[in-house]
Each structure stands twice: as C-alpha cells, then as structure tokens.
Amino acid sequence: MGNYTIVQARALSEAVFEMWIHAPQVARHAKAGQFCIIHADGAGERVPLTISATKGDDIRIAFMAVGTTTKLLATLKTGDELRDVAGPLGMPSDIAEGSETVIIVGGGVGVACTPILAQAAKDAGNYVIGIIGARNRDLLIFEDDMRAICDELYVTTDDGSYGIKGFASGPLKDLCESGRKIDKVWIIGPGMMMKVTSEVTRPFGIKTYVSLNPVMVDGTGMCGSCRVTVGGEMKFACVDGPEFDAHEVDWNDLMTRQRMYLSEEKQSMEYREEHHECRCRKVE
Amino acid sequence: MDRDADLRVTDFKEVDLGLSREEAVAEAKRCIQCKKPKCISGCPVGIDIPAFIRAIADEKFQDAVDIIKKDNMLPAVCGRVCPQETQCQGVCVLGIKDTPIAIGQLERFVADIERKKGAKCPKCAPATGKKIAVVGSGPAGLACAAELARRGHSVTIFESLHEAGGVLMYGIPAFRMPKDIVQYEINQVKKLGVEIKTNHIVGRSVSVQELLSYSAVFLGTGAGLPYFMGIQGENLPGVYSANEFLTRVNLMGANKFPENDTPVKVGKKVVVVGGGNVAMDAARVARRMGAEVTLMYRRGEADMPARLDEVRHAKEEGVFFMTATNPIAILGENNAVSGVKAVKMELGTPGDDGRCSFYPVEGSEFAVEADVVIEAIGQGPNPLLLRMLPELTRNRNGSVAVNCLGETSIEKVYAGGDVATGAATVILAMGTAKEAAVAIDKKLRT
Ligand SMILES: Cc1cc2nc3c(=O)[nH]c(=O)nc-3n(C[C@H](O)[C@H](O)[C@H](O)COP(=O)(O)OP(=O)(O)OC[C@H]3O[C@@H](n4cnc5c(N)ncnc54)[C@H](O)[C@@H]3O)c2cc1C
Ligand SMILES: Cc1cc2nc3c(=O)[nH]c(=O)nc-3n(C[C@H](O)[C@H](O)[C@H](O)COP(=O)(O)OP(=O)(O)OC[C@H]3O[C@@H](n4cnc5c(N)ncnc54)[C@H](O)[C@@H]3O)c2cc1C
Ligand code: SF4
Ligand code: SF4
Ligand code: FES
C-alpha cells in the first residue's frame, strides 16, 4: 500500500497506541514541538500527530483511538505500511540554551508529546520539571521515559489510583506558589485541560506555551483550516504554531472549530463499522 | 461540445467533451494563415499557432502536437484551462468580424489524440552530471524540470503534498481538468528521468542547507496561501477558504464521503465570495454537491477575472450571480453559519485598467441566508520556505523578485510561476519556468 513501514506497533493502554514508523526525511529533521501528517491509505484522511521521539530514520507517534483514522491506525501491526507520512511540520518549541527552569505538563494523550520536549530542554542545559497526568493508572503513558529525563517528576491521576490524586494543575500551582524561579511552562493536552491549566500560571506572569490541535488538512499553510485566534490575530497553527502563548489564545474559537465535524465523524465511524474490509480500500 | 447542464451538475465528469475529428479539421481550415499572425503574440509561450493549425487542416495530427510541444509541455492542460479569450483567441484577426479560431480546443484535440495512442518520449541530451532541485510540482515546477531533464541534467522535484501537480490536482476540479490527464502528463515528465519526491516539504523535510547543495535550485512553490476578508464571523464552523473547500473535494475525495474519510460541509445554501476562476470552481463544486449557490462579487460581471467559459458554465449550472455586492459580516447561530450580511456597491467609471472602481452604498445593508461560506478573494505566496530564506528579495506584494532570467537575489536560486508573478495562469507559470530552465542550463554550461 505505501512507502512508510511501521517498524513497531503496540498498545500503551486500552485506548492509546504507540507506533514507530520508518520515515527518514521526517526523522532526520524533527525537533521537539513538531508534528507529522499521516495519510494511512488512499481513501483516508490526513491527520496530524505529534512526533514524540526519533531514533535514526524512525519516528514515534502515540495516539488515542478516538475516531475513524485513529481506530484504523490502532489495527495496524508491525510490518504494515502507511501510504504517506509528511513532516516535520510546525515550528519547533522555543527552548532556550542555558540554565532556565522549565515545567512540562502533559495531560492524557498529550503526555505523548512530553518526552521529546523534556529531552530537548534537558539537552539545552535546562532544569526540567515534569508533571504528567491521566484519568487513572491504566491510562498513564510514558512515565518511564519522563522519569529518566526529568530532574523532578510529578504524576497525577484524577481518581487517585496512582501518584497524586487530582489534576496536573495541582502540582503546577504548588510549584508556582513555592516561590521557586520558573522561566517557562509548557502545557499539552486536551483543549479544556490546556485552557484551565494555563490559568494557573497567568497570575504569576510565567511564559506559558500550549500546543494547539485544530483540524488540519495539508499542514503547510495552504488551506486555512487550522486557523486560530491568538492575541486577537488570525494565525495558522500548522505554520505559525502549533505552540502559542497560552495566555493569548482564544479558546472558545478553537474549541468551536474543533467540533465542526462532530456529526460527520460519527457518520464516518458508523460507515466504517459496517464496511470492515476497509484495509483494502483503493487509492483514488 | 458541452454536456447538458442538468446532467453535468450531478457528477464530476468533464463538462466540455471537445471537438470531433470533423469539427477540428473544419475549424482548422477556417484559419486564414495570417502572414503576421497576431495569435502567436497573444500566447505567453509563443506557440507557432498557424503552423500547428495547418497541420490539423492537413490531418497531420502528430505533426501538430510536435509543433506545440516545442513551446508547451502540457497542451492537454492548457487547451482546457488557458483564458484563451484574453490570450491567443482574443487577438485572432477573425475575431474582429466573426468568431476567432478555437485555438485552445484545437490544441486540446491533438493532445488528446496523442495521449490516447501513447506519446513517444522525447530524447534527452547527454547527461551533464549536474543535479538540480525543483521545489513544487505545479505547472511551473513540472515545466522547469522537464526542460532541464531534456537538456541532460539530473532533476529532483520536492513536493509537500502526497500527490504531484499543484493546483492542477488540488485546485482545479475534475470536471474541468480530469485528474487522469494530469497524472498522464506528470508521468511524461517522469519518463524524462525526473524524480518526484512527494511528502517532502522544503524547509522542513529538506533543509535549506541541503537545498543549496544542489548545482541550481528552482522555486515553483506557487501562491497557495489563502487570504481571508478579515470580517466578523470568519472563524465560524462552515466558513472555508476556497483552497480548503477545493482540496477536501479534489485531493481528498470528500464528495464521496463517507466512502472516503475526509468530510466537507456544504449544507443547503452556499455563498461564494469572489469573481475569479477559483470562485467559479468552488461554486460549481458546491452545485454538484447539491447546494443552492450564490456568488457574491463586489464589482460588475464584466470585471470578473474568471475565464468567460467558467462564468458561462457556472450560470448554466444554476449558480446565482449577485454582483456589486460586498460581504461585511458572516452571521452565526449556535456556532454555525446562518447567513452573510452584505452591502450593495455603487460602480464608478472604469479606471486605467478597464475595471470599475466601486464604493459601498450607504444604508444598503441586507442579509442572505447561508449554511456555508466559501471565500475566494485571492492568495499569496506560501511563507513556509520563504521565511527561511530571509536574504531573498521580495516584491511589494510578497512575491519573489526575479530578473528576466528568473534569477532571484540568492546565487543559483531561480524562481517562476505564481511565487514570482503573483497568482496568475498555468501557461504563464510554465512560460516563466521554462525561461528559468534555459537560464539555468546556460549558467551550468559556462
Ligand atoms: C498539531 C497536532 C498534533 C496532534 N498530536 C496528537 C497526538 O500526538 N496524539 C493524538 O492522539 N492526537 C493528536 N492530535 C489530534 C489528532 O490529530 C486527532 O485526534 C485525529 O485527527 C483524530 O482523527 P480521527 O479520524 O481518528 O477522529 P475523528 O473522528 O475525525 O475526530 C475526533 C476528534 O479529533 C479532531 N480531529 C478530527 N480530524 C482532525 C484533523 N484532521 N486534525 C486535527 N484534529 C482533528 C476532532 O475535532 C475531534 O475532536 C494532534 C492534532 C494536531 C493539530
Ligand atoms: C481553483 C483554481 C482554479 C484555477 N483555474 C485556472 C484556469 O482555469 N486557468 C489558468 O490558466 N489558471 C488557473 N488557475 C491558476 C493556476 O492554477 C496557477 O497560476 C498555476 O497553478 C501556478 O503554477 P505554479 O506551479 O506556480 O504553482 P502551484 O500550482 O500552486 O504549485 C505549487 C506547488 O508547490 C508545492 N509547494 C509549496 N511550498 C512547498 C515547499 N516548501 N516544499 C515543497 N513543495 C512546496 C505546493 O504543494 C504545490 O503543489 C487556477 C488556480 C486555482 C487555485
Ligand atoms: S498555450 Fe494557451 S494561450 Fe498559448 S496557444 Fe495554447 S491555449 Fe492559447
Ligand atoms: S490570427 Fe487567427 S486566423 Fe490568423 S493565423 Fe492566428 S489563428 Fe489563424
Ligand atoms: S492545515 Fe491547512 S493551513 Fe494549516
């Protein structure tokens, strides 16, 4: 079917999957904060997924099976091929060389984006504090990766089944209030989580970045599907972002546009469930 | 010959079926073979029009294609999409009293014959060992690559999308430019030895450093960045740039959703804003997906930059034209588009460019119902790569500045097509690209 071989595929939890893909032109250039676009087969959608690690000519993605494409990807096995992988796309994270103290907060599947970012911040000489959270212990991903990289790591679960009970915003608030010098904060997760959590840092005037995830098509600035409002201005998340100043983002705008295709997404999944033979869909 | 409008709005098959052999030969015989043929000067690449028309009159169709291909690599494309009325046909002497020769139709006729029987591959000059990078696989990139390959150079095209062809694939719909024809033409270019690397975004998957390691570089990245009007309500779900709307349908097959996974919203009522080819294409696609379509344009119909055929076809297909009208806000209800608020425009006397000036009529605001709004108000050069080349001199409108050889301000970097001219036409893109290819070849040989 395609040209990009899945060198390893496995489930991280019931709903979250990890995949290593052979994609040399992406792997050799990818930096923290960037994403790739995957087009599984000819009839498929182009979906953006963060590059969560690289090794030689391979990239790693981690995704939550939420809809047609991600559920299809979840069925793929080691050795299968993808039609297209394009990237790296977007601007790399704004990591400073030197001795800044940075906090990297990941929530849910957003934790997938944290190891590459934490590693880059660490490599640049920063003191890195990680906070990763999930609904429960089973849904927590990449804890080992983060523990190996971060100088300090806090783990939260909503139900208290592991680590600190509560949201990732808890430890973040404590750190902000502790009076320690904090230079930058990254928050990556679902829209609502990023919106709420970034309010924690606002009163402290700490530079805070979020990675926005609007619906995309090309990922190269050609369609405007990914337009978001930041600081009152229209920005294209795929070329100007995906990371933006959290305190400038118009969250309402983002979340409204994300819901644009809710009914079509449902229709598409129902159609796929009725047509199981979908893997041999022809390229047209 | 056009297919019946009632029938064609139900599918994406080609609208214009072209000329029959008899019609083509008869049309070619109408050409009076002018001593000083005006038509040639009207063609941006200077095809020897009377010569190829004479070949058709003599029923030497292959000769006709060979003559055209000396100057134009993609006759099946240009015959279909050139704005002939303002180019070759616009200046044909027969047009003064009668109908001009249907030059585009004749060009397409012979190109289609050649394609059906399988074109022979032109010979390339001996290999020079020089490697050239071409960025973008639209008409400009393809034309430049083909010309350089023929001259013996080793050419790699980098394309960011998953299909080559640029606007020919993702912008112009299949009912006007069948995709198998585009693919056929691209294959002809590949047969010359050109390598096309899709999914390669230059500036991201290929670094500027890697790019500049080639003996020469041609930028054919087009004018793909969509402009938005900057009015209220533009971020409502249901508002599209024409680029997004057309890409979802043409490249991703959203007209066959849910068989294909990519959706597109059309709703019952669509308002398209603009008066160019892009607006006509968006309107005609929306019609084919079952919507009632209103096209809003701020000037008069005569001022529309679209090809005449496109305007005529759109009207035949039931697109409602609302001219001298400008949108001032997009209205929403429950996080979806509910309509467009617009104002009537008063048209003044035509300016130096022959187009009318215009200004809003006070108190003429009114609202039109709509579920979807598609903006086709123009586009600029994509900034992705250009931002990484800060030394590149740009024109006032953002396009890349080039001299008559296609040279940019960076050594060994050339540019052509929409990225250099601003959004223009397929044939102009190919013309400027070919000039750059000739200049590159000359430079590499000295
Ligand atoms: C820059 C960026 C990085 C991302 N990184 C990750 C990641 O690392 N892991 C991960 O699990 N998810 C990530 N996402 C979200 C991911 O792209 C969507 O979950 C995915 O497209 C859903 O596709 P689907 O067909 O499975 O679901 P659908 O049924 O199509 O949609 C389900 C949800 O995904 C959103 N969505 C649908 N299509 C798109 C699209 N083309 N682009 C963006 N969002 C869409 C919808 O708003 C909806 O909320 C990222 C998104 C962006 C923009
Ligand atoms: C909807 C529509 C209808 C039109 N109708 C007509 C018509 O009827 N007649 C006519 O003559 N003209 C028409 N035009 C205009 C015509 O299509 C363009 O003038 C022409 O395509 C320009 O060619 P180009 O090669 O310069 O750019 P494009 O065709 O835009 O191709 C540029 C290519 O470069 C790629 N690219 C961009 N950046 C990068 C990067 N960094 N790395 C790799 N690849 C990159 C893009 O993905 C794209 O494939 C129309 C345009 C549109 C949008
Ligand atoms: S290339 Fe276009 S302008 Fe030139 S002769 Fe053909 S149709 Fe006319
Ligand atoms: S101007 Fe018209 S009549 Fe004269 S040579 Fe050209 S096509 Fe023929
Ligand atoms: S995804 Fe098309 S412009 Fe960003």
mmCIF file with all atom_site columns, C-alpha atoms and ligand atoms in Angstrom, chain B residues 39-40 42-47 49 52 68 71-72 74-75 78-84 87-89 103-105 107 427, ligand 3:
data_model
loop_
_atom_site.group_PDB
_atom_site.id
_atom_site.type_symbol
_atom_site.label_atom_id
_atom_site.label_alt_id
_atom_site.label_comp_id
_atom_site.label_asym_id
_atom_site.label_entity_id
_atom_site.label_seq_id
_atom_site.pdbx_PDB_ins_code
_atom_site.Cartn_x
_atom_site.Cartn_y
_atom_site.Cartn_z
_atom_site.occupancy
_atom_site.B_iso_or_equiv
_atom_site.pdbx_formal_charge
_atom_site.auth_seq_id
_atom_site.auth_comp_id
_atom_site.auth_asym_id
_atom_site.auth_atom_id
_atom_site.pdbx_PDB_model_num
ATOM   1  C  CA  . CYS B 1 39  ? -2.364 34.920 -32.269 1.00 0.00 ? 39  CYS B CA  1
ATOM   2  C  CA  . ILE B 1 40  ? 1.268  33.986 -31.589 1.00 0.00 ? 40  ILE B CA  1
ATOM   3  C  CA  . GLY B 1 42  ? -1.172 36.518 -27.642 1.00 0.00 ? 42  GLY B CA  1
ATOM   4  C  CA  . CYS B 1 43  ? 0.233  33.225 -26.388 1.00 0.00 ? 43  CYS B CA  1
ATOM   5  C  CA  . PRO B 1 44  ? 2.536  33.682 -23.384 1.00 0.00 ? 44  PRO B CA  1
ATOM   6  C  CA  . VAL B 1 45  ? 4.847  30.921 -24.631 1.00 0.00 ? 45  VAL B CA  1
ATOM   7  C  CA  . GLY B 1 46  ? 4.647  31.880 -28.301 1.00 0.00 ? 46  GLY B CA  1
ATOM   8  C  CA  . ILE B 1 47  ? 3.423  28.608 -29.805 1.00 0.00 ? 47  ILE B CA  1
ATOM   9  C  CA  . ILE B 1 49  ? -0.190 28.582 -33.804 1.00 0.00 ? 49  ILE B CA  1
ATOM   10 C  CA  . PHE B 1 52  ? 0.003  23.618 -35.841 1.00 0.00 ? 52  PHE B CA  1
ATOM   11 C  CA  . ILE B 1 68  ? 3.019  22.688 -29.908 1.00 0.00 ? 68  ILE B CA  1
ATOM   12 C  CA  . ASP B 1 71  ? 6.903  25.512 -26.636 1.00 0.00 ? 71  ASP B CA  1
ATOM   13 C  CA  . ASN B 1 72  ? 4.353  23.906 -24.349 1.00 0.00 ? 72  ASN B CA  1
ATOM   14 C  CA  . LEU B 1 74  ? 1.231  20.389 -21.287 1.00 0.00 ? 74  LEU B CA  1
ATOM   15 C  CA  . PRO B 1 75  ? -1.080 21.016 -24.253 1.00 0.00 ? 75  PRO B CA  1
ATOM   16 C  CA  . CYS B 1 78  ? -3.512 24.440 -21.442 1.00 0.00 ? 78  CYS B CA  1
ATOM   17 C  CA  . GLY B 1 79  ? -6.009 23.722 -24.187 1.00 0.00 ? 79  GLY B CA  1
ATOM   18 C  CA  . ARG B 1 80  ? -8.512 23.223 -21.376 1.00 0.00 ? 80  ARG B CA  1
ATOM   19 C  CA  . VAL B 1 81  ? -7.673 25.920 -18.854 1.00 0.00 ? 81  VAL B CA  1
ATOM   20 C  CA  . CYS B 1 82  ? -5.972 28.854 -20.613 1.00 0.00 ? 82  CYS B CA  1
ATOM   21 C  CA  . PRO B 1 83  ? -8.027 32.055 -20.592 1.00 0.00 ? 83  PRO B CA  1
ATOM   22 C  CA  . GLN B 1 84  ? -7.919 31.973 -24.402 1.00 0.00 ? 84  GLN B CA  1
ATOM   23 C  CA  . GLN B 1 87  ? -4.724 35.477 -24.943 1.00 0.00 ? 87  GLN B CA  1
ATOM   24 C  CA  . CYS B 1 88  ? -4.345 33.734 -28.299 1.00 0.00 ? 88  CYS B CA  1
ATOM   25 C  CA  . GLN B 1 89  ? -8.014 33.825 -29.331 1.00 0.00 ? 89  GLN B CA  1
ATOM   26 C  CA  . ILE B 1 103 ? -7.233 27.625 -30.742 1.00 0.00 ? 103 ILE B CA  1
ATOM   27 C  CA  . GLY B 1 104 ? -7.488 26.087 -27.266 1.00 0.00 ? 104 GLY B CA  1
ATOM   28 C  CA  . GLN B 1 105 ? -9.945 23.460 -28.473 1.00 0.00 ? 105 GLN B CA  1
ATOM   29 C  CA  . GLU B 1 107 ? -4.639 22.322 -29.072 1.00 0.00 ? 107 GLU B CA  1
ATOM   30 C  CA  . ILE B 1 427 ? 0.619  28.870 -19.088 1.00 0.00 ? 427 ILE B CA  1
HETATM 31 S  S1  . SF4 C 2 .   ? -0.975 27.700 -24.629 1.00 0.00 ? 3   SF4 C S1  1
HETATM 32 FE FE1 . SF4 C 2 .   ? -2.832 28.799 -24.097 1.00 0.00 ? 3   SF4 C FE1 1
HETATM 33 S  S2  . SF4 C 2 .   ? -2.503 30.849 -24.910 1.00 0.00 ? 3   SF4 C S2  1
HETATM 34 FE FE2 . SF4 C 2 .   ? -0.998 29.520 -25.907 1.00 0.00 ? 3   SF4 C FE2 1
HETATM 35 S  S3  . SF4 C 2 .   ? -1.997 28.860 -27.750 1.00 0.00 ? 3   SF4 C S3  1
HETATM 36 FE FE3 . SF4 C 2 .   ? -2.455 27.326 -26.238 1.00 0.00 ? 3   SF4 C FE3 1
HETATM 37 S  S4  . SF4 C 2 .   ? -4.413 27.922 -25.400 1.00 0.00 ? 3   SF4 C S4  1
HETATM 38 FE FE4 . SF4 C 2 .   ? -3.592 29.703 -26.487 1.00 0.00 ? 3   SF4 C FE4 1
#
